[in-house]
Amino acid sequence: MNQKPFNDTSYEQSLNEEKIMGSKCKKCGALALPPRPICVSCFGSEMEWVQFKGTGKLAAFTSIVVAPPYMAKEGFGRNNPYVVGVVELAEGVKTVARIVGFDAKKPELIKVGTPLKAEFIEKGEGPERRYSLVFKA
Ligand SMILES: [Zn+2]
């Protein structure tokens, strides 16, 4: 069987196809997103691909004012914070992603438990063009 490796490169390729692909342990059924070659639960190494629907709810979040360079280029920073959160997907796995659709300057209005939906955001141009996954309230 010719399977893609369970790593970040394969994960990013799936995002470019607007799919959210994670790994599922064949032994214990534990899910991982992004995919991992070794099960975080039983350390098994027999994995299979699963596609996630991209719906979930906000489990935790933080408003970030110190932006990494690629985010700073988009204008994020001290005066324009952004939100990163832990999303609990409908399939039961948690993943960390940027959250959009909230006012990051008013984190007090952001509610844990808010339903979220995955969106693919296009970044860069030409051969640099790729998609990243965000969750929208
Ligand atoms: Zn396992």
Short mmCIF file of C-alpha atoms and ligand atoms in Angstrom, two decimals:
data_model
loop_
_atom_site.label_atom_id
_atom_site.label_comp_id
_atom_site.label_asym_id
_atom_site.label_seq_id
_atom_site.Cartn_x
_atom_site.Cartn_y
_atom_site.Cartn_z
CA MET A 1 0.00 0.00 0.00
CA ASN A 2 1.36 3.35 -0.99
CA GLN A 3 0.57 5.68 1.87
CA LYS A 4 1.60 9.26 2.43
CA PRO A 5 3.79 9.72 5.50
CA PHE A 6 1.91 10.92 8.59
CA ASN A 7 3.71 14.22 8.95
CA ASP A 8 3.26 17.99 8.59
CA THR A 9 4.17 17.96 4.89
CA SER A 10 1.33 15.57 4.07
CA TYR A 11 -0.94 17.61 6.32
CA GLU A 12 -0.10 20.83 4.49
CA GLN A 13 -0.66 19.10 1.15
CA SER A 14 -4.14 18.08 2.30
CA LEU A 15 -4.89 21.68 3.30
CA ASN A 16 -3.92 22.80 -0.21
CA GLU A 17 -6.63 20.43 -1.44
CA GLU A 18 -8.99 22.01 1.13
CA LYS A 19 -9.17 18.82 3.14
CA ILE A 20 -8.46 18.36 6.83
CA MET A 21 -6.60 15.08 7.13
CA GLY A 22 -5.47 13.57 10.41
CA SER A 23 -4.26 10.20 11.59
CA LYS A 24 -6.14 7.45 13.37
CA CYS A 25 -4.41 4.71 15.32
CA LYS A 26 -5.39 1.28 13.98
CA LYS A 27 -4.75 -0.24 17.38
CA CYS A 28 -6.66 2.02 19.79
CA GLY A 29 -8.52 4.42 17.50
CA ALA A 30 -6.93 7.59 18.91
CA LEU A 31 -7.08 10.54 16.52
CA ALA A 32 -4.39 13.14 15.89
CA LEU A 33 -4.54 16.43 14.05
CA PRO A 34 -2.06 17.30 12.59
CA PRO A 35 -1.31 13.64 11.83
CA ARG A 36 1.36 11.84 13.82
CA PRO A 37 3.28 8.69 12.84
CA ILE A 38 3.24 7.41 16.43
CA CYS A 39 0.06 7.19 18.51
CA VAL A 40 0.06 9.66 21.39
CA SER A 41 -2.14 7.31 23.37
CA CYS A 42 -0.70 3.77 22.95
CA PHE A 43 2.53 4.54 21.01
CA GLY A 44 1.38 2.26 18.21
CA SER A 45 2.75 2.99 14.75
CA GLU A 46 -0.05 1.58 12.58
CA MET A 47 -1.93 4.60 11.34
CA GLU A 48 -4.61 5.33 8.82
CA TRP A 49 -5.81 8.61 7.33
CA VAL A 50 -9.09 10.14 8.41
CA GLN A 51 -10.74 13.21 6.99
CA PHE A 52 -12.23 15.61 9.50
CA LYS A 53 -15.45 17.47 8.78
CA GLY A 54 -14.10 20.73 10.12
CA THR A 55 -16.78 21.50 12.66
CA GLY A 56 -16.16 21.85 16.34
CA LYS A 57 -16.29 24.18 19.29
CA LEU A 58 -13.91 26.50 21.05
CA ALA A 59 -12.27 24.78 24.04
CA ALA A 60 -9.75 27.46 25.03
CA PHE A 61 -8.23 30.56 23.48
CA THR A 62 -5.75 33.33 23.86
CA SER A 63 -5.44 36.75 22.28
CA ILE A 64 -1.93 37.30 20.95
CA VAL A 65 -0.25 40.69 20.57
CA VAL A 66 3.25 39.49 19.65
CA ALA A 67 2.96 38.32 16.06
CA PRO A 68 5.44 36.05 14.28
CA PRO A 69 7.02 37.75 11.20
CA TYR A 70 4.56 36.33 8.65
CA MET A 71 1.61 37.55 10.75
CA ALA A 72 3.25 40.93 11.38
CA LYS A 73 3.46 41.32 7.60
CA GLU A 74 -0.32 40.99 7.50
CA GLY A 75 -0.59 43.80 10.04
CA PHE A 76 -1.01 41.87 13.26
CA GLY A 77 0.76 42.98 16.42
CA ARG A 78 0.37 45.09 19.52
CA ASN A 79 -2.44 47.25 18.11
CA ASN A 80 -4.07 44.48 16.15
CA PRO A 81 -4.06 41.26 18.15
CA TYR A 82 -5.29 37.93 16.83
CA VAL A 83 -6.83 34.92 18.46
CA VAL A 84 -5.39 31.42 18.67
CA GLY A 85 -7.47 28.71 20.23
CA VAL A 86 -7.86 25.06 21.02
CA VAL A 87 -10.69 23.66 18.94
CA GLU A 88 -12.45 20.48 19.95
CA LEU A 89 -13.55 18.92 16.69
CA ALA A 90 -16.81 17.03 16.28
CA GLU A 91 -14.73 13.83 15.96
CA GLY A 92 -13.43 14.41 19.51
CA VAL A 93 -9.85 15.45 18.79
CA LYS A 94 -8.41 18.79 19.85
CA THR A 95 -6.27 20.94 17.60
CA VAL A 96 -4.69 24.37 17.86
CA ALA A 97 -5.55 26.92 15.20
CA ARG A 98 -6.06 30.58 14.52
CA ILE A 99 -9.62 31.67 15.28
CA VAL A 100 -11.34 34.32 13.17
CA GLY A 101 -14.69 36.01 13.46
CA PHE A 102 -14.11 37.40 16.95
CA ASP A 103 -12.85 40.84 17.93
CA ALA A 104 -9.40 40.00 19.32
CA LYS A 105 -9.37 43.38 21.08
CA LYS A 106 -12.35 42.29 23.15
CA PRO A 107 -11.39 38.81 24.37
CA GLU A 108 -13.97 39.16 27.17
CA LEU A 109 -16.66 38.69 24.49
CA ILE A 110 -15.18 35.41 23.27
CA LYS A 111 -17.00 32.44 24.75
CA VAL A 112 -15.62 28.95 25.26
CA GLY A 113 -18.04 26.51 23.68
CA THR A 114 -18.81 28.71 20.66
CA PRO A 115 -19.44 26.51 17.57
CA LEU A 116 -16.70 26.89 14.95
CA LYS A 117 -16.29 25.91 11.35
CA ALA A 118 -13.04 25.32 9.46
CA GLU A 119 -12.02 27.70 6.69
CA PHE A 120 -9.05 27.59 4.39
CA ILE A 121 -7.16 30.84 4.07
CA GLU A 122 -4.95 31.40 1.09
CA LYS A 123 -1.49 32.79 1.73
CA GLY A 124 1.27 33.90 -0.59
CA GLU A 125 1.35 33.88 -4.37
CA GLY A 126 2.61 31.69 -7.20
CA PRO A 127 4.68 28.73 -6.05
CA GLU A 128 4.60 30.14 -2.49
CA ARG A 129 0.85 30.00 -2.44
CA ARG A 130 -0.56 27.71 0.20
CA TYR A 131 -3.54 27.33 2.42
CA SER A 132 -3.70 27.44 6.13
CA LEU A 133 -6.49 26.27 8.35
CA VAL A 134 -8.40 28.69 10.54
CA PHE A 135 -11.63 28.29 12.45
CA LYS A 136 -14.42 30.78 12.15
CA ALA A 137 -17.06 31.57 14.72
ZN ZN B 1 -3.11 4.05 19.69
#
